[in-house]
Amino acid sequence: MIPREDFIWTIGYDGAAAVVDGQAKRRYGSLSTVQLAEKGLFRAAYAAAVYSRAPQDMLAVVEAYNKAAGTTYTVSSPLERLFGVFPVDVKRTILL
């Protein structure tokens, strides 16, 4: 598995390599899941929650998103489709 910061800022895949947004990684890579959600970086926050597999992280992201968007998603909603984040086992990254 690639490091957390790479997974959070993956913007796509090129074959067996994750393509990572290097600028966003440098700027926001050290933020916690909750901090990312508080900044409105919901896709990154969701990716961080997926990576951590911590139920409290997922709940924090859903609650922050619902508050900002006026929605009523739950942790059992199809969030991977909403945010476009799916766990993929890759070992290499390409930093852009």
N, C-alpha and C. Protein backbone atom coordinates (compact mmCIF):
# COMPACT_ATOMS: atom_id res chain seq x y z
N MET A 1 0.85 -1.18 0.00
CA MET A 1 0.00 0.00 0.00
C MET A 1 0.89 1.24 0.00
N ILE A 2 0.43 2.26 -0.67
CA ILE A 2 1.19 3.51 -0.72
C ILE A 2 0.98 4.29 0.58
N PRO A 3 1.84 5.24 0.88
CA PRO A 3 1.68 6.03 2.11
C PRO A 3 0.36 6.82 2.11
N ARG A 4 -0.09 7.15 3.30
CA ARG A 4 -1.36 7.87 3.50
C ARG A 4 -1.44 9.13 2.65
N GLU A 5 -0.39 9.96 2.70
CA GLU A 5 -0.42 11.23 1.98
C GLU A 5 -0.55 11.03 0.47
N ASP A 6 0.07 9.97 -0.04
CA ASP A 6 -0.06 9.67 -1.47
C ASP A 6 -1.48 9.21 -1.79
N PHE A 7 -2.05 8.37 -0.96
CA PHE A 7 -3.41 7.88 -1.21
C PHE A 7 -4.42 9.03 -1.18
N ILE A 8 -4.28 9.91 -0.21
CA ILE A 8 -5.22 11.03 -0.07
C ILE A 8 -5.21 11.92 -1.31
N TRP A 9 -4.05 12.15 -1.87
CA TRP A 9 -3.92 13.08 -2.98
C TRP A 9 -3.77 12.41 -4.34
N THR A 10 -4.15 11.13 -4.41
CA THR A 10 -4.18 10.44 -5.70
C THR A 10 -5.30 11.01 -6.55
N ILE A 11 -4.95 11.39 -7.78
CA ILE A 11 -5.95 11.98 -8.68
C ILE A 11 -6.29 11.04 -9.83
N GLY A 12 -5.63 9.91 -9.90
CA GLY A 12 -5.91 8.93 -10.94
C GLY A 12 -4.86 7.84 -10.92
N TYR A 13 -4.91 6.99 -11.93
CA TYR A 13 -3.98 5.87 -12.00
C TYR A 13 -3.44 5.74 -13.42
N ASP A 14 -2.17 5.44 -13.51
CA ASP A 14 -1.52 5.17 -14.79
C ASP A 14 -0.98 3.76 -14.70
N GLY A 15 -1.75 2.81 -15.21
CA GLY A 15 -1.37 1.41 -15.07
C GLY A 15 -1.38 1.01 -13.61
N ALA A 16 -0.24 0.54 -13.14
CA ALA A 16 -0.14 0.08 -11.76
C ALA A 16 0.40 1.16 -10.81
N ALA A 17 0.39 2.42 -11.25
CA ALA A 17 0.91 3.52 -10.43
C ALA A 17 -0.17 4.54 -10.14
N ALA A 18 -0.17 5.05 -8.92
CA ALA A 18 -1.09 6.12 -8.53
C ALA A 18 -0.47 7.45 -8.95
N VAL A 19 -1.26 8.31 -9.56
CA VAL A 19 -0.82 9.65 -9.94
C VAL A 19 -1.22 10.60 -8.81
N VAL A 20 -0.25 11.26 -8.20
CA VAL A 20 -0.45 12.05 -7.00
C VAL A 20 -0.26 13.54 -7.28
N ASP A 21 -1.17 14.35 -6.77
CA ASP A 21 -1.08 15.80 -6.87
C ASP A 21 -0.03 16.27 -5.85
N GLY A 22 1.17 16.52 -6.32
CA GLY A 22 2.28 16.87 -5.44
C GLY A 22 2.09 18.19 -4.73
N GLN A 23 1.51 19.17 -5.38
CA GLN A 23 1.30 20.48 -4.76
C GLN A 23 0.34 20.38 -3.59
N ALA A 24 -0.78 19.69 -3.78
CA ALA A 24 -1.75 19.52 -2.69
C ALA A 24 -1.15 18.67 -1.57
N LYS A 25 -0.39 17.67 -1.94
CA LYS A 25 0.26 16.81 -0.93
C LYS A 25 1.19 17.64 -0.04
N ARG A 26 2.00 18.50 -0.67
CA ARG A 26 2.93 19.34 0.11
C ARG A 26 2.17 20.32 1.01
N ARG A 27 1.09 20.87 0.49
CA ARG A 27 0.36 21.91 1.23
C ARG A 27 -0.51 21.34 2.35
N TYR A 28 -1.18 20.22 2.08
CA TYR A 28 -2.17 19.71 3.03
C TYR A 28 -1.87 18.29 3.53
N GLY A 29 -0.79 17.70 3.11
CA GLY A 29 -0.52 16.30 3.41
C GLY A 29 -0.46 15.93 4.88
N SER A 30 -0.10 16.85 5.74
CA SER A 30 0.04 16.52 7.15
C SER A 30 -1.25 16.74 7.95
N LEU A 31 -2.31 17.23 7.32
CA LEU A 31 -3.54 17.49 8.05
C LEU A 31 -4.27 16.19 8.40
N SER A 32 -4.96 16.21 9.51
CA SER A 32 -5.76 15.06 9.92
C SER A 32 -7.03 14.99 9.09
N THR A 33 -7.74 13.90 9.19
CA THR A 33 -9.00 13.73 8.49
C THR A 33 -9.98 14.85 8.86
N VAL A 34 -10.10 15.13 10.13
CA VAL A 34 -11.02 16.17 10.60
C VAL A 34 -10.59 17.54 10.08
N GLN A 35 -9.30 17.83 10.10
CA GLN A 35 -8.81 19.12 9.61
C GLN A 35 -9.10 19.29 8.11
N LEU A 36 -8.95 18.23 7.36
CA LEU A 36 -9.26 18.28 5.93
C LEU A 36 -10.74 18.58 5.72
N ALA A 37 -11.60 17.91 6.48
CA ALA A 37 -13.05 18.14 6.37
C ALA A 37 -13.40 19.56 6.77
N GLU A 38 -12.78 20.06 7.82
CA GLU A 38 -13.05 21.44 8.27
C GLU A 38 -12.65 22.47 7.22
N LYS A 39 -11.64 22.16 6.41
CA LYS A 39 -11.21 23.07 5.36
C LYS A 39 -12.05 22.91 4.09
N GLY A 40 -13.01 21.99 4.12
CA GLY A 40 -13.85 21.77 2.95
C GLY A 40 -13.22 20.87 1.91
N LEU A 41 -12.16 20.21 2.24
CA LEU A 41 -11.47 19.28 1.33
C LEU A 41 -12.08 17.89 1.53
N PHE A 42 -13.33 17.74 1.12
CA PHE A 42 -14.10 16.56 1.46
C PHE A 42 -13.61 15.29 0.76
N ARG A 43 -13.18 15.40 -0.48
CA ARG A 43 -12.68 14.21 -1.17
C ARG A 43 -11.43 13.70 -0.46
N ALA A 44 -10.53 14.60 -0.13
CA ALA A 44 -9.30 14.22 0.57
C ALA A 44 -9.62 13.68 1.96
N ALA A 45 -10.56 14.30 2.64
CA ALA A 45 -10.95 13.84 3.97
C ALA A 45 -11.55 12.43 3.89
N TYR A 46 -12.37 12.21 2.87
CA TYR A 46 -12.96 10.87 2.71
C TYR A 46 -11.85 9.85 2.41
N ALA A 47 -10.90 10.21 1.54
CA ALA A 47 -9.79 9.31 1.25
C ALA A 47 -8.99 9.00 2.51
N ALA A 48 -8.78 9.99 3.36
CA ALA A 48 -8.06 9.77 4.62
C ALA A 48 -8.84 8.82 5.53
N ALA A 49 -10.16 8.96 5.55
CA ALA A 49 -10.99 8.07 6.36
C ALA A 49 -10.96 6.65 5.82
N VAL A 50 -10.98 6.50 4.51
CA VAL A 50 -10.88 5.17 3.90
C VAL A 50 -9.54 4.55 4.26
N TYR A 51 -8.48 5.33 4.17
CA TYR A 51 -7.15 4.83 4.47
C TYR A 51 -7.02 4.39 5.92
N SER A 52 -7.58 5.19 6.83
CA SER A 52 -7.44 4.89 8.26
C SER A 52 -8.34 3.75 8.71
N ARG A 53 -9.44 3.57 8.00
CA ARG A 53 -10.46 2.56 8.35
C ARG A 53 -11.04 2.79 9.74
N ALA A 54 -10.96 4.02 10.23
CA ALA A 54 -11.48 4.36 11.56
C ALA A 54 -12.92 4.86 11.43
N PRO A 55 -13.87 4.20 12.08
CA PRO A 55 -15.27 4.62 11.97
C PRO A 55 -15.50 6.07 12.38
N GLN A 56 -14.77 6.56 13.38
CA GLN A 56 -14.96 7.94 13.83
C GLN A 56 -14.51 8.93 12.77
N ASP A 57 -13.49 8.58 11.97
CA ASP A 57 -13.05 9.44 10.87
C ASP A 57 -14.13 9.52 9.80
N MET A 58 -14.69 8.38 9.45
CA MET A 58 -15.74 8.35 8.43
C MET A 58 -16.95 9.17 8.88
N LEU A 59 -17.33 9.01 10.13
CA LEU A 59 -18.47 9.75 10.67
C LEU A 59 -18.19 11.26 10.65
N ALA A 60 -16.99 11.66 10.98
CA ALA A 60 -16.63 13.09 10.97
C ALA A 60 -16.74 13.67 9.57
N VAL A 61 -16.31 12.92 8.58
CA VAL A 61 -16.37 13.39 7.19
C VAL A 61 -17.83 13.53 6.75
N VAL A 62 -18.63 12.51 7.04
CA VAL A 62 -20.04 12.53 6.64
C VAL A 62 -20.77 13.69 7.31
N GLU A 63 -20.53 13.89 8.59
CA GLU A 63 -21.20 14.99 9.30
C GLU A 63 -20.77 16.35 8.76
N ALA A 64 -19.49 16.53 8.49
CA ALA A 64 -19.01 17.80 7.96
C ALA A 64 -19.58 18.05 6.56
N TYR A 65 -19.62 17.01 5.74
CA TYR A 65 -20.16 17.16 4.39
C TYR A 65 -21.65 17.49 4.43
N ASN A 66 -22.39 16.76 5.25
CA ASN A 66 -23.82 17.02 5.37
C ASN A 66 -24.10 18.45 5.81
N LYS A 67 -23.33 18.93 6.74
CA LYS A 67 -23.50 20.30 7.24
C LYS A 67 -23.23 21.33 6.14
N ALA A 68 -22.18 21.11 5.38
CA ALA A 68 -21.80 22.06 4.32
C ALA A 68 -22.74 21.99 3.12
N ALA A 69 -23.19 20.78 2.78
CA ALA A 69 -23.97 20.59 1.55
C ALA A 69 -25.48 20.53 1.79
N GLY A 70 -25.87 20.46 3.06
CA GLY A 70 -27.30 20.36 3.35
C GLY A 70 -27.89 19.02 2.94
N THR A 71 -27.08 17.97 3.05
CA THR A 71 -27.52 16.62 2.67
C THR A 71 -27.72 15.77 3.91
N THR A 72 -28.16 14.54 3.68
CA THR A 72 -28.41 13.62 4.80
C THR A 72 -27.76 12.26 4.58
N TYR A 73 -26.53 12.27 4.09
CA TYR A 73 -25.82 11.01 3.90
C TYR A 73 -25.51 10.37 5.25
N THR A 74 -25.37 9.05 5.23
CA THR A 74 -24.94 8.30 6.40
C THR A 74 -23.66 7.55 6.03
N VAL A 75 -23.03 6.95 7.01
CA VAL A 75 -21.81 6.19 6.73
C VAL A 75 -22.09 4.97 5.87
N SER A 76 -23.34 4.54 5.79
CA SER A 76 -23.68 3.39 4.95
C SER A 76 -24.13 3.81 3.54
N SER A 77 -24.12 5.10 3.25
CA SER A 77 -24.45 5.59 1.91
C SER A 77 -23.31 5.24 0.95
N PRO A 78 -23.57 5.26 -0.36
CA PRO A 78 -22.51 4.96 -1.34
C PRO A 78 -21.52 6.11 -1.48
N LEU A 79 -20.74 6.35 -0.45
CA LEU A 79 -19.84 7.49 -0.40
C LEU A 79 -18.68 7.37 -1.39
N GLU A 80 -18.25 6.13 -1.69
CA GLU A 80 -17.16 5.97 -2.64
C GLU A 80 -17.56 6.52 -4.01
N ARG A 81 -18.80 6.40 -4.34
CA ARG A 81 -19.28 6.96 -5.61
C ARG A 81 -19.39 8.49 -5.53
N LEU A 82 -19.86 9.00 -4.40
CA LEU A 82 -19.99 10.44 -4.21
C LEU A 82 -18.65 11.14 -4.34
N PHE A 83 -17.63 10.60 -3.68
CA PHE A 83 -16.32 11.24 -3.64
C PHE A 83 -15.34 10.71 -4.69
N GLY A 84 -15.69 9.61 -5.35
CA GLY A 84 -14.81 9.06 -6.37
C GLY A 84 -13.54 8.46 -5.81
N VAL A 85 -13.64 7.87 -4.63
CA VAL A 85 -12.47 7.27 -3.98
C VAL A 85 -12.75 5.79 -3.76
N PHE A 86 -11.85 4.96 -4.30
CA PHE A 86 -11.95 3.52 -4.15
C PHE A 86 -10.58 3.00 -3.73
N PRO A 87 -10.54 2.13 -2.73
CA PRO A 87 -9.23 1.58 -2.34
C PRO A 87 -8.67 0.70 -3.46
N VAL A 88 -7.46 1.00 -3.87
CA VAL A 88 -6.78 0.25 -4.91
C VAL A 88 -5.39 -0.09 -4.39
N ASP A 89 -5.00 -1.33 -4.56
CA ASP A 89 -3.69 -1.74 -4.07
C ASP A 89 -2.63 -1.49 -5.13
N VAL A 90 -1.91 -0.40 -4.98
CA VAL A 90 -0.80 -0.06 -5.87
C VAL A 90 0.45 0.15 -5.01
N LYS A 91 1.57 -0.03 -5.61
CA LYS A 91 2.82 0.08 -4.86
C LYS A 91 3.70 1.24 -5.33
N ARG A 92 3.35 1.82 -6.47
CA ARG A 92 4.15 2.88 -7.06
C ARG A 92 3.35 4.16 -7.18
N THR A 93 4.03 5.29 -7.14
CA THR A 93 3.36 6.56 -7.35
C THR A 93 4.11 7.39 -8.39
N ILE A 94 3.34 8.26 -9.03
CA ILE A 94 3.90 9.25 -9.95
C ILE A 94 3.49 10.59 -9.39
N LEU A 95 4.46 11.40 -9.02
CA LEU A 95 4.18 12.70 -8.41
C LEU A 95 4.14 13.77 -9.48
N LEU A 96 3.03 14.48 -9.55
CA LEU A 96 2.91 15.59 -10.50
C LEU A 96 3.11 16.91 -9.80
